[in-house]
Amino acid sequence: MTPDDKARPGPDPAGFGPALAHHAWRLSGRIVAGVGQLLLWILTGIGTLLRPVAVRLVGRLNGGTGRGQGTDTAPLPRWIGTWREVVGSWWFAPLTGLALTVAALAELAPRADSPLSLAGGFAVAATLPLVWRRENLRPVAAIVLGAVAASLLTGQSQLVTTGFAALYTLYALARHLPRQSTGVLAFGSVVTVAVVYTATSTLDDVPFPAVLIAVLAAIGLGDARRVVESAGRTEAEAAERTNETLTRLTAVQREQAVMRERARIARELHDVVAHSVSMIAVQAETAPYTMESLSPEARAGYTEIAKTAREALVEMRRLLSVLRADAQPEPDAANSPQPRLDRLPDLVEQHRGAGGRVDLAVHGDPRALSTTVELSAYRIVQEALTNARRHAPGAGVHVDLMFLPDRLAVRVRDEGASRTAVLDPAGPTSVDAGKTRLESSGPGGPGGGPGGGHGLVGMRERATMLGGRFSAGPAAEGGFLVEAELPLTSEGNSTRGHGSEGPPGRG
């Protein structure tokens, strides 16, 4: 033997045993997996062969494949519906409880046990309380389970009916108790079964694992039923909350749509109708001073026309106040054909036809703009001319349009009312009219206070909804000045505007 042979170590006896056990464990696992896979193949083949029969049977039971049969007349839905009605009725619990008691007494009869004996007393105590299980589940369960346990511990023979009553009671308790209490119930039931098997021989004919599985299965089924019902209630509550949210959202959207439509109607009514009625009033008021040959009757007629037109304007402002209440500006007024800047000359001619003096100047490079920008500019000029006719009749008005690279600037300035101009013998003088021009908007800002008109409000809304600027007030060179800047790159953005500026003006 060489020195090398002496130094070579042999097999380790201490490590041989664990390695062999590990290989045996793996081999047994593979054998079990192979047997299980073989069984799965067999069951899959049987399922494939029986699938057409099962599908046809389920279809006929549910009424889905039978000819001339509907779901309403199918056997299974009809049976399920009838069973649910029976289970949900108030008399189901008393009827089944009494039936179980009678069955327990009938099971005792062949054993020559009288109902008045100890066994009969335990049988009645384990079944009869189930009559009141819906109203008083926990006290009933205590009586039933206590009677069954006492019967087993005192050596009484086990009845099928009392065993069923005990399992059903465990199922009902697990269905209604919370998860932690269900665990305590399961632990207590296992301990009780173990004590019965240890202390007595009553259940020796039944294997301990079978009883243990039956008890745990009853509790597990009850807990599973509770989980399913809780999940169903949660889903129903979530669906109900979702429906309520969608209903409220639909109502809010409908209300917002109504408010936007009211604002649009109010603005268009003011811009179009108020402009025309104001022209009628101005022409009727100025006619007696431009036509000297009028008869007294004609002068009175023109005065009545002017008075009626002014009253119509007042009533219209009241209507607009109602329409504008809690309403937001319409974000898009370009959905229908609207006037654009190419119609400004017609607007200027209308003003001149009413006896006014106006000149229109365009600066920069005129180009086609978006419909919203051109409509807003047109309405601003239209309202400014209407205000000039109302507050400064006969005064010269200068309209300037400036096409800048990033915006359109609108500037309308009237020269102010002449001190010698009197519109109506009963109306205000030019000095009073000038004061009215400065106070017509009220304390809330231009056109926004109580009693004021809606002209400046509409002009401000049109400018700010485009993200532009607006100002109105007395001009430094005299008269009244309205200025607006409408951006060309942020159309429709009403939240980025700088709002209105300038002192309070007329409405």
Coordinates of C-alpha atoms in Angstrom, one line a residue:
M1 CA 0.0 0.0 0.0
T2 CA 1.4 3.3 -1.0
P3 CA 1.3 6.5 1.0
D4 CA -1.1 7.9 -1.5
D5 CA -3.6 5.1 -0.9
K6 CA -3.4 5.7 2.8
A7 CA -4.2 9.4 2.3
R8 CA -7.2 8.9 0.0
P9 CA -10.4 9.2 2.1
G10 CA -13.2 6.6 1.8
P11 CA -17.0 7.1 1.6
D12 CA -18.4 9.2 4.4
P13 CA -20.9 7.0 6.4
A14 CA -22.5 10.1 8.0
G15 CA -23.4 11.7 4.6
F16 CA -24.6 8.6 2.8
G17 CA -27.9 8.3 4.7
P18 CA -29.2 11.9 4.0
A19 CA -28.2 11.6 0.3
L20 CA -30.0 8.3 -0.1
A21 CA -33.1 9.7 1.7
H22 CA -33.1 12.8 -0.6
H23 CA -32.9 10.6 -3.8
A24 CA -35.7 8.4 -2.5
W25 CA -37.8 11.5 -1.8
R26 CA -37.3 12.8 -5.3
L27 CA -38.0 9.3 -6.8
S28 CA -41.2 9.0 -4.8
G29 CA -42.3 12.5 -6.0
R30 CA -41.7 11.5 -9.6
I31 CA -43.7 8.3 -9.2
V32 CA -46.6 10.2 -7.6
A33 CA -46.5 12.8 -10.4
G34 CA -46.5 10.1 -13.0
V35 CA -49.5 8.4 -11.5
G36 CA -51.3 11.7 -11.1
Q37 CA -50.6 12.6 -14.7
L38 CA -51.9 9.3 -15.9
L39 CA -55.1 9.8 -14.0
L40 CA -55.4 13.3 -15.5
W41 CA -55.1 11.9 -19.0
I42 CA -57.8 9.3 -18.2
L43 CA -60.1 11.9 -16.7
T44 CA -59.5 14.3 -19.6
G45 CA -60.4 11.5 -22.1
I46 CA -63.5 10.6 -20.2
G47 CA -64.5 14.3 -20.0
T48 CA -63.9 14.8 -23.7
L49 CA -66.2 11.8 -24.5
L50 CA -68.9 12.9 -22.1
R51 CA -68.7 16.6 -23.0
P52 CA -71.4 16.6 -25.8
V53 CA -73.8 14.7 -23.5
A54 CA -73.1 17.1 -20.6
V55 CA -73.5 20.2 -22.8
R56 CA -76.8 18.9 -24.1
L57 CA -78.1 18.0 -20.7
V58 CA -77.1 21.4 -19.2
G59 CA -78.6 23.1 -22.2
R60 CA -81.9 21.3 -21.8
L61 CA -81.9 22.0 -18.0
N62 CA -81.2 25.7 -18.6
G63 CA -83.5 26.0 -21.7
G64 CA -80.7 27.1 -24.0
T65 CA -80.7 24.3 -26.7
G66 CA -84.1 22.8 -26.5
R67 CA -86.3 23.6 -29.6
G68 CA -89.3 25.7 -28.8
Q69 CA -88.1 26.1 -25.2
G70 CA -87.3 29.4 -23.6
T71 CA -85.4 30.3 -20.5
D72 CA -88.6 31.0 -18.6
T73 CA -89.9 27.4 -19.0
A74 CA -86.6 25.6 -18.5
P75 CA -86.6 23.1 -15.6
L76 CA -83.4 24.2 -13.8
P77 CA -84.2 28.0 -13.6
R78 CA -87.7 27.1 -12.6
W79 CA -86.5 24.7 -9.9
I80 CA -83.9 27.1 -8.6
G81 CA -86.4 30.0 -8.5
T82 CA -88.9 27.9 -6.6
W83 CA -86.3 26.6 -4.2
R84 CA -85.1 30.2 -3.4
E85 CA -88.7 31.3 -2.7
V86 CA -89.2 28.4 -0.4
V87 CA -85.9 28.9 1.5
G88 CA -86.6 32.6 1.8
S89 CA -90.1 32.1 3.3
W90 CA -90.6 32.6 7.0
W91 CA -92.0 29.1 7.5
F92 CA -89.0 27.2 6.1
A93 CA -87.0 27.2 9.3
P94 CA -89.9 26.0 11.6
L95 CA -91.0 23.4 9.1
T96 CA -87.4 21.9 8.6
G97 CA -86.7 22.1 12.4
L98 CA -89.9 20.1 13.2
A99 CA -89.2 17.6 10.4
L100 CA -85.7 17.0 11.8
T101 CA -87.1 16.5 15.3
V102 CA -89.7 14.0 14.0
A103 CA -86.9 12.2 12.1
A104 CA -84.8 12.0 15.2
L105 CA -87.6 10.5 17.2
A106 CA -88.4 8.1 14.4
E107 CA -84.7 7.0 14.4
L108 CA -84.9 6.3 18.1
A109 CA -88.1 4.1 17.8
P110 CA -86.3 0.9 16.5
R111 CA -83.9 1.1 19.4
A112 CA -86.7 0.9 21.9
D113 CA -85.8 4.3 23.4
S114 CA -88.7 6.3 24.6
P115 CA -88.9 10.0 23.7
L116 CA -89.1 10.6 27.5
S117 CA -85.7 8.8 28.1
L118 CA -82.3 10.5 28.3
A119 CA -81.5 9.6 24.7
G120 CA -84.9 11.0 23.6
G121 CA -84.3 14.2 25.5
F122 CA -80.9 14.7 23.9
A123 CA -82.4 14.0 20.5
V124 CA -85.1 16.6 20.9
A125 CA -82.7 19.2 22.4
A126 CA -80.3 18.7 19.5
T127 CA -83.0 19.2 16.8
L128 CA -86.1 21.1 18.0
P129 CA -84.2 24.5 18.7
L130 CA -83.5 24.7 15.0
V131 CA -87.1 25.9 14.5
W132 CA -85.9 29.3 15.8
R133 CA -82.5 29.4 14.2
R134 CA -83.1 32.4 12.1
E135 CA -84.2 34.7 14.9
N136 CA -81.7 33.5 17.6
L137 CA -78.9 31.6 15.9
R138 CA -76.2 31.8 18.6
P139 CA -78.4 30.7 21.5
V140 CA -79.9 27.9 19.4
A141 CA -76.4 26.8 18.3
A142 CA -75.3 26.7 21.9
I143 CA -78.2 24.4 22.8
V144 CA -77.8 22.1 19.8
L145 CA -74.1 21.7 20.0
G146 CA -74.2 21.3 23.8
A147 CA -76.9 18.6 23.5
V148 CA -74.9 16.7 20.9
A149 CA -71.6 16.9 22.9
A150 CA -73.4 15.9 26.2
S151 CA -75.1 12.9 24.4
L152 CA -71.7 11.7 23.1
L153 CA -69.9 12.2 26.4
T154 CA -72.6 10.3 28.4
G155 CA -72.3 7.3 26.1
Q156 CA -75.6 7.7 24.2
S157 CA -75.7 6.2 20.8
Q158 CA -75.0 8.6 18.0
L159 CA -78.0 9.4 15.7
V160 CA -77.7 10.4 12.0
T161 CA -80.2 13.2 12.5
T162 CA -78.4 14.7 15.5
G163 CA -75.1 14.5 13.7
F164 CA -76.6 16.3 10.7
A165 CA -78.1 18.9 13.1
A166 CA -74.6 19.5 14.6
L167 CA -72.9 19.8 11.2
Y168 CA -75.7 22.2 9.9
T169 CA -75.4 24.3 13.0
L170 CA -71.6 24.6 12.6
Y171 CA -72.2 25.6 8.9
A172 CA -74.8 28.2 9.9
L173 CA -72.5 29.7 12.6
A174 CA -69.5 29.9 10.2
R175 CA -71.7 31.6 7.7
H176 CA -72.6 34.4 10.0
L177 CA -69.6 34.7 12.3
P178 CA -66.5 36.8 11.4
R179 CA -63.4 35.1 10.3
Q180 CA -61.6 35.2 13.7
S181 CA -64.7 33.8 15.5
T182 CA -64.9 31.1 12.8
G183 CA -61.3 30.0 13.6
V184 CA -62.1 29.8 17.3
L185 CA -65.2 27.7 16.4
A186 CA -63.1 25.3 14.3
F187 CA -60.5 24.9 17.0
G188 CA -63.1 24.3 19.7
S189 CA -64.9 21.7 17.5
V190 CA -61.7 19.8 16.9
V191 CA -60.8 19.8 20.5
T192 CA -64.3 18.5 21.4
V193 CA -64.1 15.7 18.9
A194 CA -60.7 14.7 20.2
V195 CA -62.0 14.7 23.8
V196 CA -65.0 12.5 22.8
Y197 CA -62.8 10.0 21.1
T198 CA -60.4 10.0 24.1
A199 CA -63.0 9.8 26.9
T200 CA -65.7 7.6 25.4
S201 CA -66.2 4.9 22.9
T202 CA -69.4 6.3 21.4
L203 CA -67.8 7.1 18.0
D204 CA -65.5 4.1 17.7
D205 CA -67.5 2.9 14.7
V206 CA -66.7 6.1 12.8
P207 CA -63.0 6.8 11.9
F208 CA -61.6 9.9 13.6
P209 CA -60.3 11.4 10.3
A210 CA -63.8 11.1 8.8
V211 CA -65.4 13.0 11.7
L212 CA -62.7 15.6 11.7
I213 CA -63.0 16.2 8.0
A214 CA -66.8 16.4 8.2
V215 CA -66.6 19.0 11.0
L216 CA -64.0 21.1 9.3
A217 CA -65.8 20.8 5.9
A218 CA -69.1 22.1 7.5
I219 CA -67.3 25.1 9.0
G220 CA -65.3 25.7 5.8
L221 CA -68.4 25.7 3.6
G222 CA -70.1 28.2 5.9
D223 CA -67.1 30.5 5.9
A224 CA -66.9 30.2 2.1
R225 CA -70.5 31.1 1.8
R226 CA -70.1 34.1 4.0
V227 CA -67.1 35.3 1.8
V228 CA -69.2 34.9 -1.4
E229 CA -72.2 36.7 0.0
S230 CA -70.0 39.5 1.4
A231 CA -68.3 39.9 -2.0
G232 CA -71.7 40.0 -3.7
R233 CA -72.9 42.7 -1.3
T234 CA -69.7 44.6 -1.9
E235 CA -70.0 44.4 -5.6
A236 CA -73.7 45.5 -5.4
E237 CA -72.8 48.4 -3.2
A238 CA -70.0 49.4 -5.5
A239 CA -72.3 49.2 -8.5
E240 CA -74.9 51.3 -6.7
R241 CA -72.3 53.9 -5.9
T242 CA -71.1 53.9 -9.4
N243 CA -74.7 54.4 -10.7
E244 CA -75.3 57.2 -8.3
T245 CA -72.0 58.9 -9.3
L246 CA -72.9 58.5 -13.0
T247 CA -76.4 59.9 -12.3
R248 CA -75.0 62.9 -10.5
L249 CA -72.4 63.5 -13.2
T250 CA -75.0 63.3 -15.9
A251 CA -77.2 65.8 -14.0
V252 CA -74.2 68.2 -13.6
Q253 CA -73.3 67.9 -17.3
R254 CA -76.9 68.5 -18.2
E255 CA -77.1 71.5 -15.9
Q256 CA -73.8 72.9 -17.3
A257 CA -75.1 72.5 -20.9
V258 CA -78.3 74.4 -19.9
M259 CA -76.3 77.1 -18.3
R260 CA -74.0 77.5 -21.4
E261 CA -77.0 77.6 -23.7
R262 CA -78.6 80.3 -21.5
A263 CA -75.4 82.3 -21.6
R264 CA -75.2 82.0 -25.4
I265 CA -78.8 82.9 -25.8
A266 CA -78.4 85.9 -23.5
R267 CA -75.3 87.1 -25.4
E268 CA -76.7 86.7 -28.9
L269 CA -80.0 88.2 -27.8
H270 CA -78.2 91.3 -26.5
D271 CA -75.8 91.6 -29.4
V272 CA -78.5 91.3 -32.2
V273 CA -81.9 92.3 -30.8
A274 CA -80.6 95.1 -28.4
H275 CA -78.5 96.6 -31.3
S276 CA -81.6 96.8 -33.5
V277 CA -83.9 98.1 -30.9
S278 CA -81.4 100.7 -29.8
M279 CA -81.1 101.9 -33.4
I280 CA -84.9 102.2 -33.6
A281 CA -84.9 104.3 -30.4
V282 CA -82.1 106.6 -31.6
Q283 CA -83.7 107.1 -35.0
A284 CA -87.0 107.9 -33.4
E285 CA -85.4 110.4 -31.0
T286 CA -83.4 112.2 -33.6
A287 CA -86.1 112.3 -36.3
P288 CA -87.9 115.4 -34.9
Y289 CA -84.6 117.4 -35.0
T290 CA -83.5 116.3 -38.5
M291 CA -86.9 116.8 -40.1
E292 CA -88.3 120.3 -39.4
S293 CA -91.5 119.9 -41.4
L294 CA -93.0 117.2 -39.1
S295 CA -96.5 117.8 -37.7
P296 CA -97.1 117.7 -34.0
E297 CA -98.8 114.3 -34.4
A298 CA -95.8 112.9 -36.2
R299 CA -93.5 114.3 -33.4
A300 CA -95.7 112.7 -30.8
G301 CA -95.6 109.4 -32.7
Y302 CA -91.8 109.4 -32.9
T303 CA -91.7 110.2 -29.2
E304 CA -93.9 107.3 -28.4
I305 CA -91.8 105.0 -30.7
A306 CA -88.7 106.1 -28.8
K307 CA -90.4 105.5 -25.4
T308 CA -91.6 102.1 -26.4
A309 CA -88.2 101.1 -27.7
R310 CA -86.5 102.2 -24.4
E311 CA -89.1 100.2 -22.4
A312 CA -88.4 97.2 -24.6
L313 CA -84.7 97.6 -23.8
V314 CA -85.4 97.7 -20.1
E315 CA -87.5 94.6 -20.3
M316 CA -84.8 92.9 -22.4
R317 CA -82.2 93.7 -19.7
R318 CA -84.5 92.1 -17.1
L319 CA -84.8 89.0 -19.3
L320 CA -81.0 88.8 -19.8
S321 CA -80.5 89.1 -16.0
V322 CA -82.6 86.0 -15.6
L323 CA -80.9 84.1 -18.4
R324 CA -77.4 85.0 -17.1
A325 CA -78.2 84.0 -13.5
D326 CA -75.6 81.3 -12.5
A327 CA -74.7 80.8 -16.2
Q328 CA -71.2 80.6 -17.5
P329 CA -70.0 81.9 -20.9
E330 CA -70.5 79.7 -23.9
P331 CA -67.0 78.4 -24.7
D332 CA -67.7 78.0 -28.4
A333 CA -70.0 80.3 -30.4
A334 CA -68.7 79.4 -33.8
N335 CA -70.8 76.4 -34.5
S336 CA -73.4 78.3 -36.6
P337 CA -72.8 80.9 -39.3
Q338 CA -71.9 84.2 -37.6
P339 CA -70.9 87.7 -38.9
R340 CA -67.2 88.2 -39.5
L341 CA -65.0 91.2 -40.0
D342 CA -65.9 91.5 -43.7
R343 CA -69.3 92.8 -42.6
L344 CA -67.9 95.7 -40.6
P345 CA -68.6 98.1 -43.4
D346 CA -72.3 97.2 -43.3
L347 CA -72.2 97.8 -39.5
V348 CA -70.6 101.2 -40.1
E349 CA -73.3 102.1 -42.7
Q350 CA -76.0 101.2 -40.3
H351 CA -74.5 103.5 -37.7
R352 CA -74.4 106.3 -40.2
G353 CA -77.9 105.6 -41.3
A354 CA -79.0 106.2 -37.7
G355 CA -77.5 109.7 -37.8
G356 CA -74.1 108.8 -36.3
R357 CA -70.6 109.7 -37.6
V358 CA -68.1 107.0 -37.8
D359 CA -64.8 106.2 -39.6
L360 CA -63.2 102.8 -39.9
A361 CA -59.4 102.4 -40.1
V362 CA -57.5 99.2 -40.6
H363 CA -53.8 99.0 -39.7
G364 CA -51.3 96.2 -40.5
D365 CA -51.7 93.4 -42.9
P366 CA -55.3 92.2 -43.0
R367 CA -55.6 88.4 -43.2
A368 CA -58.2 85.7 -42.5
L369 CA -58.5 84.8 -38.9
S370 CA -60.4 82.1 -37.0
T371 CA -64.2 82.4 -36.9
T372 CA -64.2 82.9 -33.1
V373 CA -61.7 85.8 -33.2
E374 CA -63.5 87.6 -36.0
L375 CA -66.9 87.1 -34.4
S376 CA -65.7 88.5 -31.1
A377 CA -64.1 91.5 -32.8
Y378 CA -67.3 92.2 -34.8
R379 CA -69.5 91.9 -31.6
I380 CA -67.2 94.2 -29.7
V381 CA -67.4 96.9 -32.4
Q382 CA -71.2 96.4 -32.7
E383 CA -71.7 96.9 -29.0
A384 CA -69.4 99.9 -28.8
L385 CA -71.3 101.6 -31.6
T386 CA -74.6 100.8 -29.8
N387 CA -73.3 102.4 -26.6
A388 CA -72.1 105.4 -28.5
R389 CA -75.5 106.0 -30.1
R390 CA -77.2 105.6 -26.7
H391 CA -74.9 107.7 -24.6
A392 CA -73.3 110.1 -27.2
P393 CA -75.8 110.5 -30.0
G394 CA -74.4 112.4 -32.9
A395 CA -70.8 112.2 -31.6
G396 CA -68.0 111.1 -34.0
V397 CA -66.8 107.5 -33.5
H398 CA -63.4 106.2 -34.5
V399 CA -63.0 102.5 -35.1
D400 CA -59.4 101.1 -35.5
L401 CA -58.5 97.5 -36.3
M402 CA -54.8 96.6 -35.9
F403 CA -53.6 93.3 -37.3
L404 CA -50.5 92.5 -35.2
P405 CA -48.3 89.4 -35.6
D406 CA -49.8 87.6 -32.6
R407 CA -53.1 89.4 -31.9
L408 CA -55.9 91.5 -33.2
A409 CA -56.3 94.9 -31.5
V410 CA -59.7 96.6 -31.5
R411 CA -60.1 100.2 -30.5
V412 CA -63.4 102.2 -30.5
R413 CA -63.5 105.8 -29.3
D414 CA -66.3 108.2 -29.4
E415 CA -65.8 111.9 -29.0
G416 CA -68.4 112.3 -26.3
A417 CA -71.9 113.8 -26.3
S418 CA -72.3 117.5 -27.3
R419 CA -73.4 119.8 -24.4
T420 CA -76.1 121.3 -26.7
A421 CA -77.6 117.9 -27.7
V422 CA -80.8 117.1 -26.0
L423 CA -82.4 113.8 -27.0
D424 CA -85.8 114.2 -25.3
P425 CA -87.4 117.2 -23.6
A426 CA -88.0 114.9 -20.6
G427 CA -84.7 113.1 -20.8
P428 CA -81.3 113.9 -19.3
T429 CA -79.0 116.7 -20.6
S430 CA -75.6 116.0 -21.9
V431 CA -74.0 116.5 -18.5
D432 CA -76.4 114.1 -16.8
A433 CA -75.9 111.7 -19.7
G434 CA -72.1 111.8 -19.2
K435 CA -72.5 111.0 -15.6
T436 CA -74.9 108.1 -16.5
R437 CA -72.2 106.8 -18.8
L438 CA -69.7 106.5 -16.0
E439 CA -72.2 105.0 -13.5
S440 CA -74.2 102.7 -15.7
S441 CA -72.1 99.6 -14.8
G442 CA -72.9 99.9 -11.1
P443 CA -70.5 99.0 -8.3
G444 CA -69.7 95.6 -9.6
G445 CA -67.6 96.7 -12.5
P446 CA -68.4 97.5 -16.1
G447 CA -71.8 96.3 -16.9
G448 CA -71.9 93.9 -14.0
G449 CA -73.6 95.7 -11.2
P450 CA -77.2 95.9 -10.3
G451 CA -79.2 97.9 -12.7
G452 CA -76.5 98.0 -15.3
G453 CA -76.6 96.7 -18.8
H454 CA -74.9 93.6 -20.2
G455 CA -72.9 95.2 -23.1
L456 CA -69.5 95.5 -21.3
V457 CA -70.1 92.1 -19.7
G458 CA -70.5 90.5 -23.1
M459 CA -67.5 92.3 -24.6
R460 CA -65.3 91.3 -21.6
E461 CA -66.5 87.6 -21.9
R462 CA -65.7 87.5 -25.6
A463 CA -62.2 88.9 -25.0
T464 CA -61.3 86.9 -21.9
M465 CA -62.6 83.6 -23.3
L466 CA -59.9 83.9 -26.0
G467 CA -57.3 84.7 -23.4
G468 CA -57.2 88.4 -24.4
R469 CA -57.4 91.7 -22.7
F470 CA -60.3 94.2 -22.4
S471 CA -60.6 97.7 -21.0
A472 CA -63.3 100.4 -21.1
G473 CA -63.5 103.9 -19.7
P474 CA -63.2 107.6 -20.3
A475 CA -60.5 108.4 -23.0
A476 CA -57.7 110.8 -22.2
E477 CA -58.5 113.0 -25.2
G478 CA -62.2 113.0 -24.3
G479 CA -65.2 110.8 -24.9
F480 CA -65.3 107.1 -24.1
L481 CA -62.7 104.4 -25.2
V482 CA -63.2 100.7 -25.6
E483 CA -60.0 98.6 -26.2
A484 CA -59.7 94.8 -26.7
E485 CA -56.8 92.6 -27.7
L486 CA -57.6 89.1 -29.0
P487 CA -54.7 86.7 -29.2
L488 CA -54.4 84.6 -32.4
T489 CA -52.5 81.7 -30.8
S490 CA -54.7 80.8 -27.8
E491 CA -58.2 80.8 -29.2
G492 CA -60.8 79.4 -26.9
N493 CA -58.6 79.5 -23.8
S494 CA -60.7 81.4 -21.3
T495 CA -58.6 80.6 -18.3
R496 CA -55.3 82.2 -19.5
G497 CA -56.8 85.6 -20.1
H498 CA -55.8 88.6 -18.1
G499 CA -59.4 89.6 -17.4
S500 CA -60.8 93.1 -17.9
E501 CA -59.0 96.2 -17.0
G502 CA -59.9 99.9 -16.8
P503 CA -62.3 101.9 -14.7
P504 CA -66.0 101.2 -14.6
G505 CA -67.8 102.1 -17.7
R506 CA -71.2 102.0 -19.3
G507 CA -73.2 98.8 -19.9

